[in-house]
């Protein structure tokens, strides 16, 4: 089964037409499917339109939030309630083209775990396209998952990967990087992109700053999720050692040469570096303890198995 997940927020004029386009593609290609729309606290009558569709199509599922929790939460809920072996996600504004879904599924069937859409010819305002290109290059360099378009919601996933992603904040745009942490294989295909016909974009400049903050978190998770002491400990030890050298140098001047230290800002810098280094090492130790609690209390593994050969209980992971 293929599950199509669509987060929507105040898209009353779009959801009916989008549903028909998705339904047409799924029926035309003979896919066993379900369609899941997640209403992220809409206030414009979107839910009434979704309810009308659900009354006539039992393969159409609607999840309604009590309030607006954001696109990441809506996508996570869709993944949690999806029953398909393959999950396809797309935006609810008709800018993604459902006709591209078979292209993503075919690429996924070549052996990939995640296939991401690339809106090569974007139909957005130039400022937004420029900022997106800068962000994509930055994210690709830092995460080392080279993609042209992290912001494209049109993606296909194996359910065993999508359901293991723990997303918070604005993490939906980093799904390929998060999947890479589990060793997922990732591909990218060109997809169509249409100008918005109805409603207005939810994009604003504040998202750019949230992306930067989330990127720092993703980088930390990629590199140090299971060994935080290697990050905090190394930085902390470097600062402690540097502070120790500074104050040691000043101590020699004071003891052997009688130099006054009361007017030496360098002394305060040395003390600050030593205390900061001790604090960072302590944070690293606490982080190590929390990491063990996180994994061991939930019986989580620090690895992810794709398959096991010659095992009676063989499962994809």
PDB file of C-alpha atoms in Angstrom:
ATOM      1  CA  UNK A   1       0.000   0.000   0.000  1.00  0.00           C
ATOM      2  CA  UNK A   2       1.044   3.579  -0.665  1.00  0.00           C
ATOM      3  CA  UNK A   3       0.063   6.265   1.833  1.00  0.00           C
ATOM      4  CA  UNK A   4      -0.102   9.854   0.606  1.00  0.00           C
ATOM      5  CA  UNK A   5       0.298  12.369   3.438  1.00  0.00           C
ATOM      6  CA  UNK A   6      -0.684  16.016   2.944  1.00  0.00           C
ATOM      7  CA  UNK A   7      -0.378  18.599   5.766  1.00  0.00           C
ATOM      8  CA  UNK A   8      -2.770  21.519   5.199  1.00  0.00           C
ATOM      9  CA  UNK A   9      -3.385  24.816   6.950  1.00  0.00           C
ATOM     10  CA  UNK A  10      -6.071  27.209   5.687  1.00  0.00           C
ATOM     11  CA  UNK A  11      -6.198  25.703   2.186  1.00  0.00           C
ATOM     12  CA  UNK A  12      -9.982  25.537   1.723  1.00  0.00           C
ATOM     13  CA  UNK A  13      -9.857  26.362  -1.982  1.00  0.00           C
ATOM     14  CA  UNK A  14      -7.044  23.902  -2.716  1.00  0.00           C
ATOM     15  CA  UNK A  15      -7.873  20.666  -0.882  1.00  0.00           C
ATOM     16  CA  UNK A  16     -10.741  19.516  -3.108  1.00  0.00           C
ATOM     17  CA  UNK A  17      -8.818  19.909  -6.352  1.00  0.00           C
ATOM     18  CA  UNK A  18      -5.660  18.432  -4.820  1.00  0.00           C
ATOM     19  CA  UNK A  19      -7.583  15.376  -3.604  1.00  0.00           C
ATOM     20  CA  UNK A  20      -8.986  14.798  -7.099  1.00  0.00           C
ATOM     21  CA  UNK A  21      -5.527  15.054  -8.669  1.00  0.00           C
ATOM     22  CA  UNK A  22      -4.023  12.607  -6.159  1.00  0.00           C
ATOM     23  CA  UNK A  23      -6.944  10.193  -6.494  1.00  0.00           C
ATOM     24  CA  UNK A  24      -6.673  10.277 -10.278  1.00  0.00           C
ATOM     25  CA  UNK A  25      -2.941   9.469 -10.186  1.00  0.00           C
ATOM     26  CA  UNK A  26      -3.339   6.635  -7.672  1.00  0.00           C
ATOM     27  CA  UNK A  27      -6.266   5.069  -9.572  1.00  0.00           C
ATOM     28  CA  UNK A  28      -4.682   5.499 -12.992  1.00  0.00           C
ATOM     29  CA  UNK A  29      -1.504   3.709 -11.877  1.00  0.00           C
ATOM     30  CA  UNK A  30      -3.371   0.941 -10.042  1.00  0.00           C
ATOM     31  CA  UNK A  31      -1.835   1.699  -6.652  1.00  0.00           C
ATOM     32  CA  UNK A  32      -3.373   0.195  -3.529  1.00  0.00           C
ATOM     33  CA  UNK A  33      -3.523   3.402  -1.536  1.00  0.00           C
ATOM     34  CA  UNK A  34      -4.823   5.628   1.211  1.00  0.00           C
ATOM     35  CA  UNK A  35      -4.848   9.416   1.247  1.00  0.00           C
ATOM     36  CA  UNK A  36      -4.278  11.221   4.546  1.00  0.00           C
ATOM     37  CA  UNK A  37      -4.860  14.946   4.950  1.00  0.00           C
ATOM     38  CA  UNK A  38      -3.723  16.462   8.240  1.00  0.00           C
ATOM     39  CA  UNK A  39      -5.599  19.658   9.103  1.00  0.00           C
ATOM     40  CA  UNK A  40      -3.146  21.700  11.147  1.00  0.00           C
ATOM     41  CA  UNK A  41      -5.747  23.789  12.990  1.00  0.00           C
ATOM     42  CA  UNK A  42      -7.282  25.549   9.972  1.00  0.00           C
ATOM     43  CA  UNK A  43      -9.780  28.326  10.630  1.00  0.00           C
ATOM     44  CA  UNK A  44     -11.091  28.993   7.101  1.00  0.00           C
ATOM     45  CA  UNK A  45     -13.431  26.046   6.601  1.00  0.00           C
ATOM     46  CA  UNK A  46     -10.765  23.639   5.336  1.00  0.00           C
ATOM     47  CA  UNK A  47     -11.982  20.891   7.658  1.00  0.00           C
ATOM     48  CA  UNK A  48     -15.559  21.147   6.357  1.00  0.00           C
ATOM     49  CA  UNK A  49     -14.258  20.600   2.847  1.00  0.00           C
ATOM     50  CA  UNK A  50     -12.169  17.636   3.993  1.00  0.00           C
ATOM     51  CA  UNK A  51     -15.153  16.131   5.821  1.00  0.00           C
ATOM     52  CA  UNK A  52     -17.219  16.363   2.636  1.00  0.00           C
ATOM     53  CA  UNK A  53     -14.572  14.362   0.761  1.00  0.00           C
ATOM     54  CA  UNK A  54     -14.199  11.810   3.572  1.00  0.00           C
ATOM     55  CA  UNK A  55     -17.941  11.113   3.522  1.00  0.00           C
ATOM     56  CA  UNK A  56     -17.723   9.824  -0.042  1.00  0.00           C
ATOM     57  CA  UNK A  57     -14.270   8.139  -0.040  1.00  0.00           C
ATOM     58  CA  UNK A  58     -13.405   5.645   2.698  1.00  0.00           C
ATOM     59  CA  UNK A  59      -9.781   5.565   1.525  1.00  0.00           C
ATOM     60  CA  UNK A  60      -9.536   9.231   2.444  1.00  0.00           C
ATOM     61  CA  UNK A  61      -8.448   9.841   6.039  1.00  0.00           C
ATOM     62  CA  UNK A  62      -8.547  13.186   7.835  1.00  0.00           C
ATOM     63  CA  UNK A  63      -6.573  14.008  10.972  1.00  0.00           C
ATOM     64  CA  UNK A  64      -7.598  17.280  12.598  1.00  0.00           C
ATOM     65  CA  UNK A  65      -5.440  19.083  15.155  1.00  0.00           C
ATOM     66  CA  UNK A  66      -6.971  21.102  17.979  1.00  0.00           C
ATOM     67  CA  UNK A  67      -4.777  24.070  17.042  1.00  0.00           C
ATOM     68  CA  UNK A  68      -1.956  24.983  14.698  1.00  0.00           C
ATOM     69  CA  UNK A  69       1.091  22.909  15.689  1.00  0.00           C
ATOM     70  CA  UNK A  70       3.143  23.464  12.527  1.00  0.00           C
ATOM     71  CA  UNK A  71       4.028  21.513   9.408  1.00  0.00           C
ATOM     72  CA  UNK A  72       6.511  19.228  11.138  1.00  0.00           C
ATOM     73  CA  UNK A  73       3.895  18.044  13.661  1.00  0.00           C
ATOM     74  CA  UNK A  74       1.324  17.562  10.887  1.00  0.00           C
ATOM     75  CA  UNK A  75       3.744  15.502   8.831  1.00  0.00           C
ATOM     76  CA  UNK A  76       4.753  13.415  11.863  1.00  0.00           C
ATOM     77  CA  UNK A  77       1.078  12.650  12.608  1.00  0.00           C
ATOM     78  CA  UNK A  78       0.547  11.591   8.996  1.00  0.00           C
ATOM     79  CA  UNK A  79       3.531   9.244   9.190  1.00  0.00           C
ATOM     80  CA  UNK A  80       2.313   7.767  12.483  1.00  0.00           C
ATOM     81  CA  UNK A  81      -1.163   6.971  11.128  1.00  0.00           C
ATOM     82  CA  UNK A  82      -0.048   5.782   7.693  1.00  0.00           C
ATOM     83  CA  UNK A  83      -0.472   2.069   6.951  1.00  0.00           C
ATOM     84  CA  UNK A  84       1.397   1.943   3.639  1.00  0.00           C
ATOM     85  CA  UNK A  85       4.776   0.357   3.022  1.00  0.00           C
ATOM     86  CA  UNK A  86       5.626   3.497   1.056  1.00  0.00           C
ATOM     87  CA  UNK A  87       4.723   6.989   2.255  1.00  0.00           C
ATOM     88  CA  UNK A  88       4.560   9.976  -0.081  1.00  0.00           C
ATOM     89  CA  UNK A  89       4.310  13.514   1.271  1.00  0.00           C
ATOM     90  CA  UNK A  90       3.439  16.744  -0.539  1.00  0.00           C
ATOM     91  CA  UNK A  91       2.240  20.257   0.211  1.00  0.00           C
ATOM     92  CA  UNK A  92      -1.429  21.184   0.217  1.00  0.00           C
ATOM     93  CA  UNK A  93      -1.119  24.330  -1.912  1.00  0.00           C
ATOM     94  CA  UNK A  94      -1.215  22.658  -5.372  1.00  0.00           C
ATOM     95  CA  UNK A  95       2.345  23.767  -6.126  1.00  0.00           C
ATOM     96  CA  UNK A  96       3.592  20.159  -5.944  1.00  0.00           C
ATOM     97  CA  UNK A  97       2.320  18.021  -8.830  1.00  0.00           C
ATOM     98  CA  UNK A  98       0.744  14.647  -7.912  1.00  0.00           C
ATOM     99  CA  UNK A  99       1.657  13.463 -11.438  1.00  0.00           C
ATOM    100  CA  UNK A 100       5.241  13.202 -10.158  1.00  0.00           C
ATOM    101  CA  UNK A 101       4.331  10.585  -7.531  1.00  0.00           C
ATOM    102  CA  UNK A 102       4.947   7.548  -9.819  1.00  0.00           C
ATOM    103  CA  UNK A 103       8.364   8.996 -10.700  1.00  0.00           C
ATOM    104  CA  UNK A 104       9.341   9.092  -7.032  1.00  0.00           C
ATOM    105  CA  UNK A 105       7.980   5.608  -6.350  1.00  0.00           C
ATOM    106  CA  UNK A 106       9.834   4.133  -9.331  1.00  0.00           C
ATOM    107  CA  UNK A 107      13.070   5.687  -8.080  1.00  0.00           C
ATOM    108  CA  UNK A 108      12.392   4.374  -4.569  1.00  0.00           C
ATOM    109  CA  UNK A 109      11.935   0.883  -6.014  1.00  0.00           C
ATOM    110  CA  UNK A 110      15.471   1.028  -7.401  1.00  0.00           C
ATOM    111  CA  UNK A 111      16.596   0.380  -3.823  1.00  0.00           C
ATOM    112  CA  UNK A 112      16.520   3.773  -2.128  1.00  0.00           C
ATOM    113  CA  UNK A 113      14.972   4.571   1.246  1.00  0.00           C
ATOM    114  CA  UNK A 114      14.140   8.227   0.628  1.00  0.00           C
ATOM    115  CA  UNK A 115      13.570  10.014  -2.688  1.00  0.00           C
ATOM    116  CA  UNK A 116      13.384  13.800  -2.552  1.00  0.00           C
ATOM    117  CA  UNK A 117      11.850  16.078  -5.165  1.00  0.00           C
ATOM    118  CA  UNK A 118      13.910  18.825  -6.810  1.00  0.00           C
ATOM    119  CA  UNK A 119      11.917  21.841  -7.947  1.00  0.00           C
ATOM    120  CA  UNK A 120      14.440  22.793 -10.611  1.00  0.00           C
ATOM    121  CA  UNK A 121      12.135  25.434 -12.129  1.00  0.00           C
ATOM    122  CA  UNK A 122      10.572  27.001  -9.046  1.00  0.00           C
ATOM    123  CA  UNK A 123       7.540  29.235  -9.435  1.00  0.00           C
ATOM    124  CA  UNK A 124       8.132  31.445  -6.403  1.00  0.00           C
ATOM    125  CA  UNK A 125       9.223  35.032  -5.947  1.00  0.00           C
ATOM    126  CA  UNK A 126      12.955  35.652  -6.673  1.00  0.00           C
ATOM    127  CA  UNK A 127      13.817  36.558  -3.054  1.00  0.00           C
ATOM    128  CA  UNK A 128      12.437  33.279  -1.766  1.00  0.00           C
ATOM    129  CA  UNK A 129      14.206  31.272  -4.490  1.00  0.00           C
ATOM    130  CA  UNK A 130      17.529  32.985  -3.723  1.00  0.00           C
ATOM    131  CA  UNK A 131      17.283  32.366   0.033  1.00  0.00           C
ATOM    132  CA  UNK A 132      16.322  28.759  -0.645  1.00  0.00           C
ATOM    133  CA  UNK A 133      19.381  28.193  -2.845  1.00  0.00           C
ATOM    134  CA  UNK A 134      21.675  29.622  -0.187  1.00  0.00           C
ATOM    135  CA  UNK A 135      20.042  27.481   2.505  1.00  0.00           C
ATOM    136  CA  UNK A 136      20.251  24.320   0.371  1.00  0.00           C
ATOM    137  CA  UNK A 137      23.960  24.775  -0.251  1.00  0.00           C
ATOM    138  CA  UNK A 138      24.618  25.449   3.423  1.00  0.00           C
ATOM    139  CA  UNK A 139      22.596  22.447   4.582  1.00  0.00           C
ATOM    140  CA  UNK A 140      24.246  20.162   2.004  1.00  0.00           C
ATOM    141  CA  UNK A 141      27.741  21.226   3.064  1.00  0.00           C
ATOM    142  CA  UNK A 142      27.118  20.885   6.790  1.00  0.00           C
ATOM    143  CA  UNK A 143      25.118  17.634   6.737  1.00  0.00           C
ATOM    144  CA  UNK A 144      27.073  16.135   3.802  1.00  0.00           C
ATOM    145  CA  UNK A 145      23.810  14.999   2.250  1.00  0.00           C
ATOM    146  CA  UNK A 146      24.008  16.664  -1.151  1.00  0.00           C
ATOM    147  CA  UNK A 147      20.555  17.751  -2.346  1.00  0.00           C
ATOM    148  CA  UNK A 148      19.487  20.653  -4.533  1.00  0.00           C
ATOM    149  CA  UNK A 149      16.176  21.222  -2.759  1.00  0.00           C
ATOM    150  CA  UNK A 150      15.696  20.451   0.925  1.00  0.00           C
ATOM    151  CA  UNK A 151      12.540  22.549   1.064  1.00  0.00           C
ATOM    152  CA  UNK A 152      10.526  20.447  -1.387  1.00  0.00           C
ATOM    153  CA  UNK A 153       7.795  18.599   0.515  1.00  0.00           C
ATOM    154  CA  UNK A 154       7.234  16.154  -2.335  1.00  0.00           C
ATOM    155  CA  UNK A 155       9.139  13.109  -1.132  1.00  0.00           C
ATOM    156  CA  UNK A 156       8.743   9.337  -1.023  1.00  0.00           C
ATOM    157  CA  UNK A 157       9.873   7.201   1.911  1.00  0.00           C
ATOM    158  CA  UNK A 158       9.941   3.612   2.957  1.00  0.00           C
ATOM    159  CA  UNK A 159       7.628   3.467   5.958  1.00  0.00           C
ATOM    160  CA  UNK A 160      10.256   1.731   8.081  1.00  0.00           C
ATOM    161  CA  UNK A 161      12.419   4.854   7.699  1.00  0.00           C
ATOM    162  CA  UNK A 162       9.699   7.509   7.985  1.00  0.00           C
ATOM    163  CA  UNK A 163       8.217   6.005  11.144  1.00  0.00           C
ATOM    164  CA  UNK A 164      11.622   5.983  12.867  1.00  0.00           C
ATOM    165  CA  UNK A 165      12.190   9.704  12.372  1.00  0.00           C
ATOM    166  CA  UNK A 166      11.590  11.731  15.520  1.00  0.00           C
ATOM    167  CA  UNK A 167      10.793  15.237  14.338  1.00  0.00           C
ATOM    168  CA  UNK A 168      10.283  18.370  16.416  1.00  0.00           C
ATOM    169  CA  UNK A 169      10.241  22.102  15.767  1.00  0.00           C
ATOM    170  CA  UNK A 170      10.812  22.775  12.052  1.00  0.00           C
ATOM    171  CA  UNK A 171      12.615  19.504  11.343  1.00  0.00           C
ATOM    172  CA  UNK A 172      10.473  18.411   8.366  1.00  0.00           C
ATOM    173  CA  UNK A 173      12.822  20.180   5.950  1.00  0.00           C
ATOM    174  CA  UNK A 174      15.769  18.167   7.313  1.00  0.00           C
ATOM    175  CA  UNK A 175      14.183  14.735   6.810  1.00  0.00           C
ATOM    176  CA  UNK A 176      16.890  13.511   4.354  1.00  0.00           C
ATOM    177  CA  UNK A 177      19.626  14.509   6.818  1.00  0.00           C
ATOM    178  CA  UNK A 178      17.761  12.870   9.721  1.00  0.00           C
ATOM    179  CA  UNK A 179      17.252   9.708   7.651  1.00  0.00           C
ATOM    180  CA  UNK A 180      20.964   9.725   6.839  1.00  0.00           C
ATOM    181  CA  UNK A 181      21.706   9.384  10.567  1.00  0.00           C
ATOM    182  CA  UNK A 182      20.044   5.947  10.379  1.00  0.00           C
ATOM    183  CA  UNK A 183      22.036   5.012   7.271  1.00  0.00           C
ATOM    184  CA  UNK A 184      19.177   5.504   4.804  1.00  0.00           C
ATOM    185  CA  UNK A 185      20.052   5.714   1.108  1.00  0.00           C
ATOM    186  CA  UNK A 186      18.803   8.942  -0.471  1.00  0.00           C
ATOM    187  CA  UNK A 187      18.126   9.973  -4.068  1.00  0.00           C
ATOM    188  CA  UNK A 188      16.744  13.074  -5.768  1.00  0.00           C
ATOM    189  CA  UNK A 189      14.584  13.471  -8.887  1.00  0.00           C
ATOM    190  CA  UNK A 190      13.389  16.541 -10.742  1.00  0.00           C
ATOM    191  CA  UNK A 191       9.721  17.383 -10.206  1.00  0.00           C
ATOM    192  CA  UNK A 192       7.292  19.991 -11.480  1.00  0.00           C
ATOM    193  CA  UNK A 193       6.431  23.111  -9.539  1.00  0.00           C
ATOM    194  CA  UNK A 194       3.390  25.276 -10.166  1.00  0.00           C
ATOM    195  CA  UNK A 195       2.560  28.842  -9.098  1.00  0.00           C
ATOM    196  CA  UNK A 196       0.089  29.158  -6.259  1.00  0.00           C
ATOM    197  CA  UNK A 197      -3.481  29.714  -7.494  1.00  0.00           C
ATOM    198  CA  UNK A 198      -5.484  30.025  -4.282  1.00  0.00           C
ATOM    199  CA  UNK A 199      -4.708  31.225  -0.778  1.00  0.00           C
ATOM    200  CA  UNK A 200      -1.466  32.795   0.348  1.00  0.00           C
ATOM    201  CA  UNK A 201       1.967  31.455   1.216  1.00  0.00           C
ATOM    202  CA  UNK A 202       2.773  30.744   4.869  1.00  0.00           C
ATOM    203  CA  UNK A 203       6.447  31.586   4.239  1.00  0.00           C
ATOM    204  CA  UNK A 204       8.085  34.467   6.112  1.00  0.00           C
ATOM    205  CA  UNK A 205      11.630  35.585   6.768  1.00  0.00           C
ATOM    206  CA  UNK A 206      11.606  34.294  10.366  1.00  0.00           C
ATOM    207  CA  UNK A 207      11.726  30.756   8.973  1.00  0.00           C
ATOM    208  CA  UNK A 208      15.249  31.454   7.704  1.00  0.00           C
ATOM    209  CA  UNK A 209      16.537  31.983  11.239  1.00  0.00           C
ATOM    210  CA  UNK A 210      14.700  28.907  12.519  1.00  0.00           C
ATOM    211  CA  UNK A 211      16.342  26.867   9.758  1.00  0.00           C
ATOM    212  CA  UNK A 212      19.795  27.988  10.897  1.00  0.00           C
ATOM    213  CA  UNK A 213      19.108  27.019  14.522  1.00  0.00           C
ATOM    214  CA  UNK A 214      17.657  23.636  13.512  1.00  0.00           C
ATOM    215  CA  UNK A 215      20.636  23.045  11.224  1.00  0.00           C
ATOM    216  CA  UNK A 216      22.981  23.348  14.196  1.00  0.00           C
ATOM    217  CA  UNK A 217      20.907  20.729  16.029  1.00  0.00           C
ATOM    218  CA  UNK A 218      20.884  18.359  13.038  1.00  0.00           C
ATOM    219  CA  UNK A 219      24.662  18.667  12.691  1.00  0.00           C
ATOM    220  CA  UNK A 220      25.095  17.845  16.382  1.00  0.00           C
ATOM    221  CA  UNK A 221      22.750  14.856  16.065  1.00  0.00           C
ATOM    222  CA  UNK A 222      24.647  13.561  13.040  1.00  0.00           C
ATOM    223  CA  UNK A 223      28.062  13.836  14.629  1.00  0.00           C
ATOM    224  CA  UNK A 224      27.639  13.520  18.373  1.00  0.00           C
ATOM    225  CA  UNK A 225      24.203  12.071  19.201  1.00  0.00           C
ATOM    226  CA  UNK A 226      25.659   8.929  20.800  1.00  0.00           C
ATOM    227  CA  UNK A 227      28.896  10.533  22.041  1.00  0.00           C
ATOM    228  CA  UNK A 228      28.229  14.097  23.263  1.00  0.00           C
ATOM    229  CA  UNK A 229      31.300  14.008  25.515  1.00  0.00           C
ATOM    230  CA  UNK A 230      33.456  14.066  22.366  1.00  0.00           C
ATOM    231  CA  UNK A 231      32.006  17.477  21.489  1.00  0.00           C
ATOM    232  CA  UNK A 232      31.695  19.118  24.890  1.00  0.00           C
ATOM    233  CA  UNK A 233      34.765  17.370  26.301  1.00  0.00           C
ATOM    234  CA  UNK A 234      37.143  18.373  23.509  1.00  0.00           C
ATOM    235  CA  UNK A 235      35.976  21.998  23.443  1.00  0.00           C
ATOM    236  CA  UNK A 236      35.948  22.146  27.247  1.00  0.00           C
ATOM    237  CA  UNK A 237      39.422  20.642  27.601  1.00  0.00           C
ATOM    238  CA  UNK A 238      40.822  23.055  24.984  1.00  0.00           C
ATOM    239  CA  UNK A 239      39.376  26.080  26.824  1.00  0.00           C
ATOM    240  CA  UNK A 240      40.545  24.753  30.212  1.00  0.00           C
ATOM    241  CA  UNK A 241      44.066  24.114  28.901  1.00  0.00           C
ATOM    242  CA  UNK A 242      44.265  27.550  27.267  1.00  0.00           C
ATOM    243  CA  UNK A 243      43.074  29.236  30.471  1.00  0.00           C
ATOM    244  CA  UNK A 244      45.558  27.180  32.496  1.00  0.00           C
ATOM    245  CA  UNK A 245      48.440  28.325  30.264  1.00  0.00           C
ATOM    246  CA  UNK A 246      47.384  31.993  30.522  1.00  0.00           C
ATOM    247  CA  UNK A 247      47.032  31.967  34.306  1.00  0.00           C
ATOM    248  CA  UNK A 248      50.164  29.856  34.663  1.00  0.00           C
ATOM    249  CA  UNK A 249      52.117  32.447  32.677  1.00  0.00           C
ATOM    250  CA  UNK A 250      50.713  35.241  34.861  1.00  0.00           C
ATOM    251  CA  UNK A 251      51.489  33.273  38.037  1.00  0.00           C
ATOM    252  CA  UNK A 252      55.150  32.941  36.983  1.00  0.00           C
ATOM    253  CA  UNK A 253      55.312  36.703  36.360  1.00  0.00           C
ATOM    254  CA  UNK A 254      53.796  37.424  39.765  1.00  0.00           C
ATOM    255  CA  UNK A 255      55.888  34.953  41.786  1.00  0.00           C
ATOM    256  CA  UNK A 256      59.306  35.382  40.162  1.00  0.00           C
ATOM    257  CA  UNK A 257      59.177  38.935  38.799  1.00  0.00           C
ATOM    258  CA  UNK A 258      56.754  40.672  41.141  1.00  0.00           C
ATOM    259  CA  UNK A 259      54.523  41.923  38.330  1.00  0.00           C
ATOM    260  CA  UNK A 260      51.202  43.347  39.527  1.00  0.00           C
ATOM    261  CA  UNK A 261      48.141  41.503  38.202  1.00  0.00           C
ATOM    262  CA  UNK A 262      45.456  43.822  39.502  1.00  0.00           C
ATOM    263  CA  UNK A 263      45.206  45.674  36.207  1.00  0.00           C
ATOM    264  CA  UNK A 264      45.660  42.683  33.890  1.00  0.00           C
ATOM    265  CA  UNK A 265      42.434  41.727  32.013  1.00  0.00           C
ATOM    266  CA  UNK A 266      44.311  38.648  30.816  1.00  0.00           C
ATOM    267  CA  UNK A 267      43.934  37.207  34.328  1.00  0.00           C
ATOM    268  CA  UNK A 268      40.145  37.400  34.110  1.00  0.00           C
ATOM    269  CA  UNK A 269      40.235  35.833  30.635  1.00  0.00           C
ATOM    270  CA  UNK A 270      42.277  32.905  31.950  1.00  0.00           C
ATOM    271  CA  UNK A 271      39.914  32.352  34.883  1.00  0.00           C
ATOM    272  CA  UNK A 272      36.887  32.588  32.545  1.00  0.00           C
ATOM    273  CA  UNK A 273      38.372  30.004  30.159  1.00  0.00           C
ATOM    274  CA  UNK A 274      39.148  27.598  33.005  1.00  0.00           C
ATOM    275  CA  UNK A 275      35.636  27.843  34.493  1.00  0.00           C
ATOM    276  CA  UNK A 276      33.980  27.573  31.074  1.00  0.00           C
ATOM    277  CA  UNK A 277      36.102  24.526  30.247  1.00  0.00           C
ATOM    278  CA  UNK A 278      35.097  22.827  33.514  1.00  0.00           C
ATOM    279  CA  UNK A 279      31.425  23.611  32.824  1.00  0.00           C
ATOM    280  CA  UNK A 280      31.576  22.203  29.288  1.00  0.00           C
ATOM    281  CA  UNK A 281      33.234  18.999  30.468  1.00  0.00           C
ATOM    282  CA  UNK A 282      30.513  18.697  33.113  1.00  0.00           C
ATOM    283  CA  UNK A 283      27.813  19.251  30.480  1.00  0.00           C
ATOM    284  CA  UNK A 284      29.444  16.544  28.360  1.00  0.00           C
ATOM    285  CA  UNK A 285      29.303  14.059  31.238  1.00  0.00           C
ATOM    286  CA  UNK A 286      25.665  14.913  31.981  1.00  0.00           C
ATOM    287  CA  UNK A 287      24.839  14.599  28.258  1.00  0.00           C
ATOM    288  CA  UNK A 288      26.447  11.149  28.199  1.00  0.00           C
ATOM    289  CA  UNK A 289      24.255  10.079  31.119  1.00  0.00           C
ATOM    290  CA  UNK A 290      21.117  11.473  29.427  1.00  0.00           C
ATOM    291  CA  UNK A 291      22.037   9.715  26.179  1.00  0.00           C
ATOM    292  CA  UNK A 292      22.212   6.398  27.989  1.00  0.00           C
ATOM    293  CA  UNK A 293      18.885   7.064  29.706  1.00  0.00           C
ATOM    294  CA  UNK A 294      17.324   7.943  26.320  1.00  0.00           C
ATOM    295  CA  UNK A 295      18.468   4.742  24.627  1.00  0.00           C
ATOM    296  CA  UNK A 296      18.337   2.261  27.480  1.00  0.00           C
ATOM    297  CA  UNK A 297      15.004   3.308  29.053  1.00  0.00           C
ATOM    298  CA  UNK A 298      13.241   2.843  25.687  1.00  0.00           C
ATOM    299  CA  UNK A 299      15.395  -0.083  24.598  1.00  0.00           C
ATOM    300  CA  UNK A 300      16.528   1.978  21.611  1.00  0.00           C
ATOM    301  CA  UNK A 301      19.502   0.843  19.589  1.00  0.00           C
ATOM    302  CA  UNK A 302      22.330   3.072  18.402  1.00  0.00           C
ATOM    303  CA  UNK A 303      22.282   1.271  15.057  1.00  0.00           C
ATOM    304  CA  UNK A 304      19.692   0.577  12.357  1.00  0.00           C
ATOM    305  CA  UNK A 305      19.607  -2.748  10.479  1.00  0.00           C
ATOM    306  CA  UNK A 306      18.411  -2.870   6.889  1.00  0.00           C
ATOM    307  CA  UNK A 307      17.950  -6.650   6.760  1.00  0.00           C
ATOM    308  CA  UNK A 308      19.160  -9.936   8.264  1.00  0.00           C
ATOM    309  CA  UNK A 309      19.873 -12.921   6.083  1.00  0.00           C
ATOM    310  CA  UNK A 310      19.008 -16.522   7.001  1.00  0.00           C
ATOM    311  CA  UNK A 311      16.921 -15.539   9.989  1.00  0.00           C
ATOM    312  CA  UNK A 312      13.459 -16.956  10.649  1.00  0.00           C
ATOM    313  CA  UNK A 313      12.347 -13.570  12.010  1.00  0.00           C
ATOM    314  CA  UNK A 314      13.761 -11.483   9.205  1.00  0.00           C
ATOM    315  CA  UNK A 315      12.458  -7.919   9.244  1.00  0.00           C
ATOM    316  CA  UNK A 316      13.289  -4.789   7.315  1.00  0.00           C
ATOM    317  CA  UNK A 317      14.451  -1.997   9.615  1.00  0.00           C
TER     318      UNK A 317
END
